[in-house]
Amino acid sequence: WGRSRHGGGGGAMADDTEKAIIYAFDQSGAVAADLRERALSYLRDLQASPDGWKQCVPRYQSTAYPEVRFWCLQTLADAVRSHHASLSDQDASALRAHVASWIHDAAARAGDPAAAAPAFIKNKLAQVCARLAGAEYPARWPSFFADLLQLAATAGDGGLDALVRVLDAVDDEVISSGDTQHNLRGAGVHGGNSRGGNSGAAADETPASVRVKDAMRAEPGLLPRIVDALRAVIASGLERATGVTGVTGVTNPVSLAEMAAGCARKYAEWVDVSLFASASFVQTIHAMLASTHHGLRGGGCDFLAALAHKGMDHGAKVGLIARLDLVNVSVNALNGALAIEAAAAADGGGDDDAEESEGKAAALAAA
C-alpha cells in the first residue's frame, strides 16, 4: 500500500469549510447555537452532493485539524456506500489509491507520539477501507487483503494495528452487515462510467457479504495467512505484556493483542475451524488464559467460548472440544480467575477487571 506523496497537517488558516466542520464539532458551548446549526446544514448539503467527496481528498491531506480529517473520512465512507456505483473508473481508482496511501502513512507514523493518528482517525480510516473492499473486492481490488498482509509484515506495530483494525472493520461493515443489497459494481461489472445508468450492465446479484467471503475462501492461502497473522499479533502482545505503558497515540501491544483475539473470534464464525484449532493457535490462546492481564485472559475465554458454540455436526464438535482440551482448560481458567479475584479482595478491595475476567471464565466453563 503506497506511501502518500502529500504532506499532512500544516499550519494553514482554516477556510470556510474547515470552520464549518470545527463549529459543527464544537462541544464547549463557545459556538452560538444558530451558527452551529448553519454549519451543520452546510455540511449536510456538501455530503449529499455526489461530487462532495472530491473535496475531502486534498483536505484530508492538508488539514491540521483531527476533526476535519474525521469529517472527511466520514464523508468518504458515506460516499462509498451511497455513490460508489456512479463513480467513473478514474475516480474509483484514485479514491482507492488515496485511501491505501493514508492507511500506509498512519501505519508508518504509529510509533511517534507526536505524529501518530489518534484511534478515532484510524478506526474511521479502517471503515472507509472496509467499505471500499465491500464494493471492489475481488474484481476491482483483487490484491486488497494481500496488500494489507504485506503492510502488516513490513510496517512494524503500525502495520499490525492497521491489519487488525481493517479486518475488524471488514467484518462489521461487510461480512456481518446482514446486507441484502445487490451490487452494480465490485464483483463482476466493469467498464466505463455508470453515471446516468448503463442499460448494458447487469447488476451483480450476490450481496457483498457473500461475495467477499466466497472470494476470501477462494483466494489461495489467504485465510491461513490471515489467521496466522492474528495469532502472531496475539503472541507478540503476550511476549511484551510486562511493562507496557500505553502511551497515547502509540500502539499498545497488549491492547492490540486483545483486539486481534476479538477479531479472530468474529472470523472463526465462518472460517474453517481447523485453522483456529492448529497446535500453534491453541497454544497461543492457552497462553492468554494464563496471562496476568485481565483483558488478555478474558479475550482468550471469549474466543474459546465462541469456538465451543460454533455450529457443526456432533462428531466434529466432540473432536474440536477434545483437540482444544476444552474441559480442563475451562476449569483451569475459572479456578485461576477465582484465585486472582480472591487475591485482589485480600489486598483490600474488589477489582472490576478481575470480576469481568472471572465472568468470562465462568461463561467458558458453561459453554
Short mmCIF file of C-alpha atoms in Angstrom, two decimals:
data_model
loop_
_atom_site.label_atom_id
_atom_site.label_comp_id
_atom_site.label_asym_id
_atom_site.label_seq_id
_atom_site.Cartn_x
_atom_site.Cartn_y
_atom_site.Cartn_z
CA TRP A 1 0.00 0.00 0.00
CA GLY A 2 1.86 3.05 -1.29
CA ARG A 3 3.05 5.89 0.86
CA SER A 4 1.33 9.22 0.21
CA ARG A 5 3.29 11.84 -1.68
CA HIS A 6 1.35 14.62 0.00
CA GLY A 7 2.14 16.26 3.29
CA GLY A 8 -0.24 16.03 6.18
CA GLY A 9 -1.17 18.61 8.77
CA GLY A 10 0.08 22.09 8.05
CA GLY A 11 -0.46 25.33 9.82
CA ALA A 12 -2.69 26.92 7.19
CA MET A 13 -5.60 29.08 8.27
CA ALA A 14 -8.92 27.21 8.20
CA ASP A 15 -11.13 28.06 5.20
CA ASP A 16 -14.92 28.31 5.39
CA THR A 17 -15.50 24.57 5.08
CA GLU A 18 -12.96 23.79 7.79
CA LYS A 19 -14.50 26.45 10.01
CA ALA A 20 -17.92 24.86 9.46
CA ILE A 21 -16.54 21.47 10.50
CA ILE A 22 -14.87 22.92 13.59
CA TYR A 23 -18.09 24.74 14.55
CA ALA A 24 -20.15 21.58 13.98
CA PHE A 25 -17.85 19.51 16.21
CA ASP A 26 -17.72 22.10 18.99
CA GLN A 27 -18.85 20.71 22.34
CA SER A 28 -17.64 23.58 24.51
CA GLY A 29 -20.64 25.83 24.02
CA ALA A 30 -18.43 28.59 22.66
CA VAL A 31 -20.14 28.46 19.25
CA ALA A 32 -23.58 30.05 19.08
CA ALA A 33 -26.39 27.55 18.51
CA ASP A 34 -27.62 29.22 15.30
CA LEU A 35 -24.09 29.35 13.87
CA ARG A 36 -23.52 25.69 14.68
CA GLU A 37 -26.83 24.76 13.04
CA ARG A 38 -25.91 26.69 9.88
CA ALA A 39 -22.57 24.89 9.83
CA LEU A 40 -24.29 21.52 10.17
CA SER A 41 -26.74 22.37 7.38
CA TYR A 42 -23.91 23.43 5.07
CA LEU A 43 -22.01 20.22 5.73
CA ARG A 44 -25.09 18.04 5.22
CA ASP A 45 -25.63 19.64 1.81
CA LEU A 46 -21.99 19.09 0.91
CA GLN A 47 -22.09 15.45 1.96
CA ALA A 48 -25.29 14.85 -0.01
CA SER A 49 -23.68 16.04 -3.25
CA PRO A 50 -22.47 13.15 -5.45
CA ASP A 51 -19.18 15.01 -6.00
CA GLY A 52 -18.84 16.40 -2.48
CA TRP A 53 -16.40 13.64 -1.56
CA LYS A 54 -13.86 15.04 -4.04
CA GLN A 55 -13.18 17.97 -1.72
CA CYS A 56 -12.25 15.55 1.04
CA VAL A 57 -9.16 14.05 -0.56
CA PRO A 58 -6.98 17.20 -0.70
CA ARG A 59 -8.49 18.50 2.52
CA TYR A 60 -7.65 15.31 4.45
CA GLN A 61 -4.06 15.55 3.25
CA SER A 62 -3.54 19.20 4.12
CA THR A 63 -5.56 19.93 7.24
CA ALA A 64 -4.03 20.41 10.68
CA TYR A 65 -7.31 19.58 12.48
CA PRO A 66 -8.16 15.99 13.54
CA GLU A 67 -11.88 16.76 13.50
CA VAL A 68 -11.60 17.88 9.87
CA ARG A 69 -9.85 14.65 8.97
CA PHE A 70 -12.57 12.69 10.75
CA TRP A 71 -15.29 14.55 8.85
CA CYS A 72 -13.50 13.95 5.55
CA LEU A 73 -13.29 10.23 6.26
CA GLN A 74 -16.94 10.07 7.33
CA THR A 75 -17.94 11.81 4.10
CA LEU A 76 -15.85 9.36 2.08
CA ALA A 77 -17.36 6.41 3.95
CA ASP A 78 -20.86 7.68 3.17
CA ALA A 79 -19.91 8.33 -0.45
CA VAL A 80 -18.62 4.80 -0.94
CA ARG A 81 -21.88 3.42 0.42
CA SER A 82 -24.17 5.83 -1.46
CA HIS A 83 -22.38 6.85 -4.65
CA HIS A 84 -19.79 4.20 -5.46
CA ALA A 85 -21.85 2.76 -8.31
CA SER A 86 -21.78 6.14 -10.05
CA LEU A 87 -18.02 6.68 -9.81
CA SER A 88 -16.04 6.66 -13.03
CA ASP A 89 -13.22 4.14 -13.29
CA GLN A 90 -10.76 7.00 -12.92
CA ASP A 91 -12.41 8.35 -9.77
CA ALA A 92 -12.71 4.89 -8.22
CA SER A 93 -9.05 4.17 -8.92
CA ALA A 94 -7.94 7.50 -7.47
CA LEU A 95 -10.01 7.04 -4.31
CA ARG A 96 -8.64 3.53 -3.85
CA ALA A 97 -5.05 4.76 -4.20
CA HIS A 98 -5.54 7.64 -1.75
CA VAL A 99 -7.16 5.51 0.95
CA ALA A 100 -4.43 2.85 0.64
CA SER A 101 -1.83 5.61 0.92
CA TRP A 102 -3.43 7.04 4.07
CA ILE A 103 -3.51 3.62 5.72
CA HIS A 104 0.18 3.23 4.95
CA ASP A 105 1.01 6.67 6.34
CA ALA A 106 -0.94 6.01 9.55
CA ALA A 107 0.95 2.73 10.00
CA ALA A 108 4.31 4.40 9.36
CA ARG A 109 3.63 7.16 11.93
CA ALA A 110 2.26 4.87 14.64
CA GLY A 111 5.47 4.74 16.66
CA ASP A 112 5.84 8.52 17.01
CA PRO A 113 3.58 10.03 19.71
CA ALA A 114 3.86 13.46 18.07
CA ALA A 115 2.78 12.25 14.63
CA ALA A 116 0.63 9.20 15.35
CA ALA A 117 -3.00 9.31 14.25
CA PRO A 118 -5.48 9.08 17.14
CA ALA A 119 -7.53 5.91 17.44
CA PHE A 120 -10.74 7.55 16.19
CA ILE A 121 -9.00 8.51 12.94
CA LYS A 122 -7.51 5.03 12.47
CA ASN A 123 -10.91 3.45 13.10
CA LYS A 124 -12.61 5.72 10.59
CA LEU A 125 -9.85 5.05 8.04
CA ALA A 126 -10.41 1.34 8.54
CA GLN A 127 -14.14 1.83 7.97
CA VAL A 128 -13.57 3.62 4.65
CA CYS A 129 -11.12 0.89 3.63
CA ALA A 130 -13.59 -1.85 4.54
CA ARG A 131 -16.42 -0.24 2.59
CA LEU A 132 -14.15 0.00 -0.44
CA ALA A 133 -13.36 -3.69 -0.06
CA GLY A 134 -17.07 -4.41 0.06
CA ALA A 135 -17.54 -2.52 -3.19
CA GLU A 136 -14.41 -3.55 -5.06
CA TYR A 137 -13.06 -6.91 -3.85
CA PRO A 138 -12.23 -9.10 -5.66
CA ALA A 139 -12.76 -7.70 -9.18
CA ARG A 140 -11.53 -4.13 -8.89
CA TRP A 141 -9.16 -4.55 -5.95
CA PRO A 142 -8.06 -8.20 -6.10
CA SER A 143 -4.92 -7.58 -4.03
CA PHE A 144 -6.79 -5.91 -1.15
CA PHE A 145 -6.02 -8.49 1.54
CA ALA A 146 -2.59 -9.35 0.13
CA ASP A 147 -1.69 -5.66 0.28
CA LEU A 148 -2.92 -5.47 3.86
CA LEU A 149 -0.91 -8.51 4.91
CA GLN A 150 2.17 -7.10 3.22
CA LEU A 151 1.76 -3.85 5.16
CA ALA A 152 1.45 -5.84 8.39
CA ALA A 153 4.65 -7.71 7.57
CA THR A 154 6.72 -4.61 6.79
CA ALA A 155 5.44 -1.68 8.87
CA GLY A 156 6.03 -2.91 12.42
CA ASP A 157 3.42 -2.39 15.11
CA GLY A 158 1.68 0.22 12.99
CA GLY A 159 1.17 -2.30 10.20
CA LEU A 160 -0.18 -4.88 12.65
CA ASP A 161 -2.52 -2.25 14.08
CA ALA A 162 -3.78 -1.46 10.57
CA LEU A 163 -4.30 -5.15 9.83
CA VAL A 164 -6.43 -5.76 12.91
CA ARG A 165 -8.49 -2.58 12.55
CA VAL A 166 -9.21 -3.15 8.85
CA LEU A 167 -10.06 -6.83 9.30
CA ASP A 168 -12.37 -5.91 12.15
CA ALA A 169 -13.99 -3.21 10.03
CA VAL A 170 -14.44 -5.63 7.11
CA ASP A 171 -16.37 -7.88 9.45
CA ASP A 172 -18.51 -5.04 10.80
CA GLU A 173 -19.14 -3.25 7.51
CA VAL A 174 -19.34 -6.15 5.07
CA ILE A 175 -19.27 -9.72 6.35
CA SER A 176 -21.62 -9.32 9.33
CA SER A 177 -23.57 -6.40 7.89
CA GLY A 178 -26.57 -8.57 7.01
CA ASP A 179 -26.73 -6.76 3.69
CA THR A 180 -29.20 -8.00 1.12
CA GLN A 181 -28.48 -5.30 -1.44
CA HIS A 182 -27.27 -6.25 -4.86
CA ASN A 183 -24.19 -4.57 -6.21
CA LEU A 184 -23.82 -2.94 -9.60
CA ARG A 185 -20.05 -2.79 -9.28
CA GLY A 186 -17.45 -4.81 -7.47
CA ALA A 187 -17.84 -8.48 -8.25
CA GLY A 188 -18.19 -8.56 -11.97
CA VAL A 189 -19.33 -5.28 -13.55
CA HIS A 190 -16.53 -3.45 -15.30
CA GLY A 191 -16.43 -0.75 -17.87
CA GLY A 192 -16.91 2.96 -18.07
CA ASN A 193 -18.75 5.47 -16.01
CA SER A 194 -22.16 4.15 -14.97
CA ARG A 195 -23.45 7.62 -14.10
CA GLY A 196 -26.90 8.07 -15.50
CA GLY A 197 -27.46 4.34 -15.90
CA ASN A 198 -25.97 1.64 -18.04
CA SER A 199 -28.52 -0.45 -19.82
CA GLY A 200 -25.87 -2.92 -20.95
CA ALA A 201 -24.72 -3.83 -17.44
CA ALA A 202 -26.49 -6.42 -15.36
CA ALA A 203 -26.36 -5.95 -11.62
CA ASP A 204 -24.34 -8.42 -9.63
CA GLU A 205 -26.94 -10.43 -7.76
CA THR A 206 -24.62 -11.53 -4.96
CA PRO A 207 -24.70 -9.49 -1.73
CA ALA A 208 -21.31 -8.06 -0.82
CA SER A 209 -21.16 -10.07 2.40
CA VAL A 210 -21.43 -13.34 0.48
CA ARG A 211 -19.20 -12.25 -2.40
CA VAL A 212 -16.35 -11.13 -0.13
CA LYS A 213 -16.41 -14.29 1.99
CA ASP A 214 -16.54 -16.52 -1.08
CA ALA A 215 -13.64 -14.65 -2.68
CA MET A 216 -11.59 -14.83 0.51
CA ARG A 217 -12.15 -18.59 0.67
CA ALA A 218 -11.22 -18.94 -2.99
CA GLU A 219 -8.02 -16.87 -2.85
CA PRO A 220 -5.21 -19.41 -2.40
CA GLY A 221 -3.66 -19.35 1.04
CA LEU A 222 -5.40 -16.13 2.11
CA LEU A 223 -7.37 -17.32 5.13
CA PRO A 224 -4.46 -19.33 6.61
CA ARG A 225 -2.27 -16.22 6.27
CA ILE A 226 -4.88 -14.02 7.98
CA VAL A 227 -5.37 -16.48 10.84
CA ASP A 228 -1.62 -16.85 11.35
CA ALA A 229 -1.15 -13.07 11.28
CA LEU A 230 -3.77 -12.64 14.00
CA ARG A 231 -2.09 -15.38 16.03
CA ALA A 232 1.26 -13.60 15.66
CA VAL A 233 -0.25 -10.32 16.89
CA ILE A 234 -1.64 -12.05 19.97
CA ALA A 235 1.64 -13.86 20.63
CA SER A 236 3.58 -10.61 20.33
CA GLY A 237 1.29 -8.92 22.84
CA LEU A 238 1.74 -11.79 25.27
CA GLU A 239 5.54 -11.63 25.00
CA ARG A 240 5.57 -7.88 25.57
CA ALA A 241 2.86 -7.71 28.22
CA THR A 242 5.20 -6.79 31.06
CA GLY A 243 5.91 -3.10 31.44
CA VAL A 244 3.54 -1.79 28.78
CA THR A 245 2.76 1.84 29.48
CA GLY A 246 0.09 2.55 26.88
CA VAL A 247 1.35 5.98 25.77
CA THR A 248 -1.40 7.87 23.96
CA GLY A 249 -1.05 7.65 20.20
CA VAL A 250 1.43 4.76 20.27
CA THR A 251 0.36 1.21 19.55
CA ASN A 252 -0.06 -0.73 22.80
CA PRO A 253 0.82 -4.38 22.08
CA VAL A 254 -1.43 -5.74 24.81
CA SER A 255 -4.45 -3.75 23.64
CA LEU A 256 -3.65 -4.78 20.08
CA ALA A 257 -3.49 -8.44 21.13
CA GLU A 258 -6.91 -8.11 22.76
CA MET A 259 -8.27 -6.55 19.55
CA ALA A 260 -6.73 -9.35 17.49
CA ALA A 261 -8.34 -12.02 19.68
CA GLY A 262 -11.70 -10.30 19.30
CA CYS A 263 -11.20 -10.13 15.55
CA ALA A 264 -10.22 -13.81 15.40
CA ARG A 265 -13.38 -14.68 17.33
CA LYS A 266 -15.51 -12.98 14.65
CA TYR A 267 -13.75 -14.68 11.75
CA ALA A 268 -13.94 -18.08 13.49
CA GLU A 269 -17.70 -17.90 12.99
CA TRP A 270 -17.33 -18.63 9.26
CA VAL A 271 -13.70 -19.57 8.55
CA ASP A 272 -12.71 -23.27 8.58
CA VAL A 273 -12.38 -24.05 12.28
CA SER A 274 -9.31 -26.21 11.71
CA LEU A 275 -7.29 -23.04 11.07
CA PHE A 276 -8.05 -21.85 14.59
CA ALA A 277 -7.56 -25.28 16.15
CA SER A 278 -3.98 -25.71 14.98
CA ALA A 279 -1.38 -26.51 17.64
CA SER A 280 0.21 -23.05 17.38
CA PHE A 281 -3.08 -21.17 17.63
CA VAL A 282 -4.35 -23.28 20.53
CA GLN A 283 -1.04 -22.80 22.36
CA THR A 284 -1.34 -19.03 21.94
CA ILE A 285 -4.92 -18.96 23.25
CA HIS A 286 -3.95 -21.13 26.22
CA ALA A 287 -1.18 -18.62 26.96
CA MET A 288 -3.80 -15.88 27.00
CA LEU A 289 -5.72 -17.77 29.67
CA ALA A 290 -2.58 -17.92 31.81
CA SER A 291 -1.81 -14.22 31.44
CA THR A 292 -1.91 -11.87 34.40
CA HIS A 293 -3.61 -9.25 32.19
CA HIS A 294 -7.35 -9.41 32.70
CA GLY A 295 -8.09 -8.27 29.15
CA LEU A 296 -5.90 -10.95 27.59
CA ARG A 297 -7.32 -13.65 29.84
CA GLY A 298 -10.88 -12.57 29.13
CA GLY A 299 -10.20 -12.38 25.41
CA GLY A 300 -8.95 -15.96 25.43
CA CYS A 301 -12.08 -17.11 27.25
CA ASP A 302 -14.31 -15.29 24.76
CA PHE A 303 -12.51 -16.85 21.82
CA LEU A 304 -12.72 -20.42 23.13
CA ALA A 305 -16.37 -19.94 24.07
CA ALA A 306 -17.09 -18.81 20.50
CA LEU A 307 -15.39 -21.94 19.13
CA ALA A 308 -17.41 -24.09 21.51
CA HIS A 309 -20.63 -22.53 20.23
CA LYS A 310 -19.67 -22.77 16.54
CA GLY A 311 -22.26 -24.61 14.51
CA MET A 312 -21.03 -28.00 13.24
CA ASP A 313 -22.07 -31.63 13.29
CA HIS A 314 -21.88 -33.53 16.58
CA GLY A 315 -18.84 -35.63 15.75
CA ALA A 316 -16.81 -32.64 14.60
CA LYS A 317 -17.82 -30.69 17.72
CA VAL A 318 -16.67 -33.50 20.01
CA GLY A 319 -13.38 -33.71 18.13
CA LEU A 320 -12.89 -29.95 18.43
CA ILE A 321 -13.55 -29.98 22.17
CA ALA A 322 -11.02 -32.78 22.60
CA ARG A 323 -8.40 -31.03 20.46
CA LEU A 324 -8.79 -27.84 22.48
CA ASP A 325 -8.78 -29.81 25.75
CA LEU A 326 -11.70 -27.53 26.48
CA VAL A 327 -12.96 -29.22 29.65
CA ASN A 328 -9.67 -28.99 31.51
CA VAL A 329 -8.81 -25.59 30.06
CA SER A 330 -12.12 -24.05 31.10
CA VAL A 331 -11.88 -25.43 34.65
CA ASN A 332 -8.31 -24.15 34.98
CA ALA A 333 -9.32 -20.75 33.61
CA LEU A 334 -12.17 -20.44 36.08
CA ASN A 335 -10.03 -21.55 39.03
CA GLY A 336 -7.32 -19.10 38.02
CA ALA A 337 -9.79 -16.23 37.73
CA LEU A 338 -11.28 -17.06 41.13
CA ALA A 339 -7.80 -17.14 42.70
CA ILE A 340 -6.92 -13.73 41.23
CA GLU A 341 -10.23 -12.27 42.41
CA ALA A 342 -9.64 -13.68 45.91
CA ALA A 343 -6.15 -12.20 45.99
CA ALA A 344 -7.49 -8.82 44.93
CA ALA A 345 -10.12 -8.94 47.67
CA ALA A 346 -7.48 -9.86 50.24
CA ASP A 347 -5.45 -6.84 49.20
CA GLY A 348 -8.24 -4.52 50.21
CA GLY A 349 -10.97 -4.48 47.62
CA GLY A 350 -12.54 -5.87 44.50
CA ASP A 351 -11.24 -5.37 41.01
CA ASP A 352 -13.81 -4.70 38.28
CA ASP A 353 -11.49 -6.06 35.58
CA ALA A 354 -10.86 -9.20 37.60
CA GLU A 355 -14.58 -9.68 38.14
CA GLU A 356 -15.22 -9.31 34.40
CA SER A 357 -12.47 -11.83 33.64
CA GLU A 358 -13.98 -14.22 36.18
CA GLY A 359 -17.38 -13.87 34.48
CA LYS A 360 -15.87 -14.71 31.10
CA ALA A 361 -14.11 -17.75 32.56
CA ALA A 362 -17.42 -18.89 34.02
CA ALA A 363 -19.10 -18.44 30.63
CA LEU A 364 -16.39 -20.56 29.02
CA ALA A 365 -16.86 -23.30 31.62
CA ALA A 366 -20.60 -23.24 30.93
CA ALA A 367 -20.08 -23.47 27.16
#
